[in-house]
Tab-separated table of C-alpha atoms and ligand atoms in Angstrom:
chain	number	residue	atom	x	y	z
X	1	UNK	CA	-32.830	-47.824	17.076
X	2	UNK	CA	-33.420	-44.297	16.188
X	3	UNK	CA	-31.989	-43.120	12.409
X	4	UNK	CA	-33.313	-41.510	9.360
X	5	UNK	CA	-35.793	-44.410	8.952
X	6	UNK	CA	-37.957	-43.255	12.402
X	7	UNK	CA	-36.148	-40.087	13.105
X	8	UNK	CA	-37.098	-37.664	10.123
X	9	UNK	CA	-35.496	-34.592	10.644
X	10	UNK	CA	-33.092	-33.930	7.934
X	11	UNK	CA	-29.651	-32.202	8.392
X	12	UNK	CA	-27.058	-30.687	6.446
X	13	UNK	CA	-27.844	-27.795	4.046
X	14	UNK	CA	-31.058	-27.241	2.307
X	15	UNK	CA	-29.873	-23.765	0.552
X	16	UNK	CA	-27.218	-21.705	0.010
X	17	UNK	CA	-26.131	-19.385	-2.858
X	18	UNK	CA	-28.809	-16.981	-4.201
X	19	UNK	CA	-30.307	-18.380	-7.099
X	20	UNK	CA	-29.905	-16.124	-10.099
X	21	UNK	CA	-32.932	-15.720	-12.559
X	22	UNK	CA	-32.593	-18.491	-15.330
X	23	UNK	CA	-32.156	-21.104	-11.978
X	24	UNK	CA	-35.209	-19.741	-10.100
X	25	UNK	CA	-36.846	-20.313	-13.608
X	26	UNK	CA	-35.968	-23.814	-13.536
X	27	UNK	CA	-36.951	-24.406	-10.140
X	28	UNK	CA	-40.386	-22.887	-10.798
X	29	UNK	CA	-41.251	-24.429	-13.971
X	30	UNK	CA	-39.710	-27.416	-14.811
X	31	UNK	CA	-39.599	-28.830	-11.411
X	32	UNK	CA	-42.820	-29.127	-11.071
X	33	UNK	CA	-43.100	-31.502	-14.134
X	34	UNK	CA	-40.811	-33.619	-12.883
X	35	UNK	CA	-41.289	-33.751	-9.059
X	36	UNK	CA	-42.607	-37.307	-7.641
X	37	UNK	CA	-46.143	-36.734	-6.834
X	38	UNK	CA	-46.829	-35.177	-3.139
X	39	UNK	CA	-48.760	-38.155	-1.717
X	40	UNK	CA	-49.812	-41.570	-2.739
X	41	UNK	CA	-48.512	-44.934	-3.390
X	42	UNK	CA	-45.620	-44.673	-6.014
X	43	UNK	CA	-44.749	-46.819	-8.595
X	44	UNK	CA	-43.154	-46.942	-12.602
X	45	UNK	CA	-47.178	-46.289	-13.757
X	46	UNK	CA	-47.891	-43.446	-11.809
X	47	UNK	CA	-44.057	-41.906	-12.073
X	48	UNK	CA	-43.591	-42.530	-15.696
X	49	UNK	CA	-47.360	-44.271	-17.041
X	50	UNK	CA	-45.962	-47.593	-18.191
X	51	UNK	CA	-44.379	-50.697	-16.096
X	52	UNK	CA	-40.694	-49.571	-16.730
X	53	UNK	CA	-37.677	-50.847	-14.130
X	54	UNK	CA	-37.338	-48.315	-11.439
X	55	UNK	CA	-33.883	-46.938	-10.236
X	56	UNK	CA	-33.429	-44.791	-7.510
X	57	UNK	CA	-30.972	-42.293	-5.930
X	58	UNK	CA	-30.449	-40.606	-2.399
X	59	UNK	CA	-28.777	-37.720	-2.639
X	60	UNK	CA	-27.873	-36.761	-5.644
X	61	UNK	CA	-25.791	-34.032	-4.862
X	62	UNK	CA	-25.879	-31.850	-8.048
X	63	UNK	CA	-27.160	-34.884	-10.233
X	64	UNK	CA	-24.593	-35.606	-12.556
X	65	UNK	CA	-24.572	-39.701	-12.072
X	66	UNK	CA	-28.371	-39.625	-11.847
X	67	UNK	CA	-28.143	-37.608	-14.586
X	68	UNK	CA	-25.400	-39.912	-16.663
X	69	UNK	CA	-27.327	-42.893	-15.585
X	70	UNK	CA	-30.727	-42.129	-17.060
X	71	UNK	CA	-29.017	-40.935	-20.944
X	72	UNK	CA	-27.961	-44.582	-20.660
X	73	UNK	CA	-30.865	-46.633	-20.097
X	74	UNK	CA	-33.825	-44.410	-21.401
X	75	UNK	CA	-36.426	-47.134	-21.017
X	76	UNK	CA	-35.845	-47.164	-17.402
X	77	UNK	CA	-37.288	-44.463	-14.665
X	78	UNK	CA	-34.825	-42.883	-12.288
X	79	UNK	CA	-36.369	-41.558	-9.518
X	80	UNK	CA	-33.769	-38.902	-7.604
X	81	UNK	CA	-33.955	-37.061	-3.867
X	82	UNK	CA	-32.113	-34.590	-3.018
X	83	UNK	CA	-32.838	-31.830	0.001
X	84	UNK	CA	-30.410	-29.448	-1.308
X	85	UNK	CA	-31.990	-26.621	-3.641
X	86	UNK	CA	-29.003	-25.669	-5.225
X	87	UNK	CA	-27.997	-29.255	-6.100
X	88	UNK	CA	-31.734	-29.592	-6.994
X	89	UNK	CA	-31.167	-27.089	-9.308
X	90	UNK	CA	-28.281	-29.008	-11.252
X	91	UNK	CA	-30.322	-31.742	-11.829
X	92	UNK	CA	-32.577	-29.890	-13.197
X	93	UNK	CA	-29.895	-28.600	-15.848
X	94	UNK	CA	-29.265	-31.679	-16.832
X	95	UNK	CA	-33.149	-32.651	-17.128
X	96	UNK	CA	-33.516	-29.619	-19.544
X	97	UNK	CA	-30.070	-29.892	-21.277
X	98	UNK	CA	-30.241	-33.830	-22.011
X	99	UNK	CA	-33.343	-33.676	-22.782
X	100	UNK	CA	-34.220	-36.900	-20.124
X	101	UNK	CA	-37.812	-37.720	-19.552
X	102	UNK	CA	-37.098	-40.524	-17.445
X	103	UNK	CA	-36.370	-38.960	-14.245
X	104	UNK	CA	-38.285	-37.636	-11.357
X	105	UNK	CA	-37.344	-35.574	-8.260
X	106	UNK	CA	-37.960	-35.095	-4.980
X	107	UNK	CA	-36.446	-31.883	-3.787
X	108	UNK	CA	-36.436	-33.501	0.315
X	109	UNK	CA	-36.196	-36.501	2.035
X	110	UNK	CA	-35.606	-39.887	0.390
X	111	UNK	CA	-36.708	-42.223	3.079
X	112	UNK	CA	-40.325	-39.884	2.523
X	113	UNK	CA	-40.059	-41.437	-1.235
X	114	UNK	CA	-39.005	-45.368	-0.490
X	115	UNK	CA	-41.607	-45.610	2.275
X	116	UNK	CA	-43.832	-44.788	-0.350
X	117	UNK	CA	-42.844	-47.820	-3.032
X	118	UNK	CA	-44.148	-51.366	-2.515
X	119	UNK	CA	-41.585	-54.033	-1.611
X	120	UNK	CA	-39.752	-54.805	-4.437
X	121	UNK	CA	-39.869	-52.197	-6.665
X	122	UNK	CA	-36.573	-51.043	-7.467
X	123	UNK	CA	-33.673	-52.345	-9.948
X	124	UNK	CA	-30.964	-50.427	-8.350
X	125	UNK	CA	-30.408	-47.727	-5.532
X	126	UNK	CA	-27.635	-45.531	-5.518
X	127	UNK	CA	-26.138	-44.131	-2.078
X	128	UNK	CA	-22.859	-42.292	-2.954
X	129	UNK	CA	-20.945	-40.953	-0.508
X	130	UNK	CA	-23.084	-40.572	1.960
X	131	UNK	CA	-22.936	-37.447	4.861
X	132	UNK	CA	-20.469	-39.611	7.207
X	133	UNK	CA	-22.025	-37.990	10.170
X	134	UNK	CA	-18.405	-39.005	11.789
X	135	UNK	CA	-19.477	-37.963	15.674
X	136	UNK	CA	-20.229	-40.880	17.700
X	137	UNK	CA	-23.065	-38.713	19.005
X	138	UNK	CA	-24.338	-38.022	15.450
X	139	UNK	CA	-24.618	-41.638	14.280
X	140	UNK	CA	-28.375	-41.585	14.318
X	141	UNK	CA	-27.936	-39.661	11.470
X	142	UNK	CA	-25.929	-42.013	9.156
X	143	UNK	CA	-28.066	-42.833	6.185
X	144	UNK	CA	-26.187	-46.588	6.406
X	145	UNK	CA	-27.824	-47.742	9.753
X	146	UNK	CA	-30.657	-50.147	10.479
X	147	UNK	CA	-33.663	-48.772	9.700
X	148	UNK	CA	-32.527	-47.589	5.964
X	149	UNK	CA	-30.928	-50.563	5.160
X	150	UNK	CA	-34.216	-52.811	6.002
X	151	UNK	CA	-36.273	-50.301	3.358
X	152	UNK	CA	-33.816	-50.427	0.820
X	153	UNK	CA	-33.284	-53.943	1.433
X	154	UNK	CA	-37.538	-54.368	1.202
L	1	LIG	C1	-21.734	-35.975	0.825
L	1	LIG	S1	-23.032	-35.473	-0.244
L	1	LIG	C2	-22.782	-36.538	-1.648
L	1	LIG	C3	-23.502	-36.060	-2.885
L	1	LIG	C4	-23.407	-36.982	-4.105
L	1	LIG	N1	-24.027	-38.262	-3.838
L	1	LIG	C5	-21.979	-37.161	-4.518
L	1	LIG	O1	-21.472	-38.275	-4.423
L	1	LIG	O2	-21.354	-36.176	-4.943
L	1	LIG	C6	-24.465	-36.204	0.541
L	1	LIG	C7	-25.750	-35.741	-0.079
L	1	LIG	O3	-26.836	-36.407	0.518
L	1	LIG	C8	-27.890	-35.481	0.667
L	1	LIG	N2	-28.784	-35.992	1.715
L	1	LIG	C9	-28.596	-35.979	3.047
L	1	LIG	N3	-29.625	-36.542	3.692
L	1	LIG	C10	-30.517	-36.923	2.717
L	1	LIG	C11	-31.787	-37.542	2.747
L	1	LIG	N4	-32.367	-37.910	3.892
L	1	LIG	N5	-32.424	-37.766	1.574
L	1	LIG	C12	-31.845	-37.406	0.399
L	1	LIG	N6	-30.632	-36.819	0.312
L	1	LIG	C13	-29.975	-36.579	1.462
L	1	LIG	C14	-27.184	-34.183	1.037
L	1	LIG	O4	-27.984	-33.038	0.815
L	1	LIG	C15	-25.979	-34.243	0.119
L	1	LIG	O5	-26.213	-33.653	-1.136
């Protein structure tokens, strides 16, 4: 079946108001401190240098729960992924303002990330509220279809 698993074009919106100075800033240097390495196998030693449990989110959104989650359990690594920059951008906020060095980003798409773990790998995945992609012609799109569900489920 063809969804976000095989098919990897993303939709929905990757920008969209004009960042102002401070939130350029942020994108340009503390994103890069935190973003999940480019390629490579992934896992808690390469993401955070020790064997720590791994949580993960898809799509953020503006990273508040990803954000609330990793305050609570510091000795864990959250790993979040998020295409939107300006959602991106609020994570980021948080990063700085919280202080949390337990979470990485990947400003794109997260099925590029979880191909990338080894089978079990993860404590917990959040999915919350997922683009509905309500069309019957758009269902390939659903992030809760087959091919997802089998990685997350791996
Ligand atoms: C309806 S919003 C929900 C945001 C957030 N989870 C919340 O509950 O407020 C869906 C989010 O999923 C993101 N998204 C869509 N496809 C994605 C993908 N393949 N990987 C990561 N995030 C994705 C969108 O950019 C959007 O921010």
């Amino acid at each position: 079946m063809v969804d976000p698993a095989t098919h990897r074009q993303l939709y929905g919106r990757r920008a969209g108001h004009k960042l102002r100075t401070g939130q350029a800033a942020l994108v340009e240097e503390l994103l890069p401190q935190v973003a999940v390495p480019e390629t490579g196998p992934l896992d808690a030693m390469v993401l955070f240098g020790d064997d720590r449990p791994l949580e993960f989110e898809i799509g953020f959104g503006a990273g508040e729960h990803l954000a609330g989650q990793a305050a609570m359990r510091p000795d864990h690594g959250f790993i979040g992924c998020e295409p939107f920059l300006n959602g991106v951008v609020g994570a980021l906020n948080h990063i700085r303002d919280d202080g949390l060095d337990n979470v990485r980003l990947h400003m794109g798409n997260a099925i590029e990330v979880l191909d990338r773990l080894p089978d079990a790998s993860l404590d917990r995945l959040y999915l919350l509220h997922p683009d509905p992609w309500p069309k019957p012609r758009h269902a390939k799109r659903r992030m809760v279809n087959d091919g997802p569900l089998d990685l997350i489920a791996a």
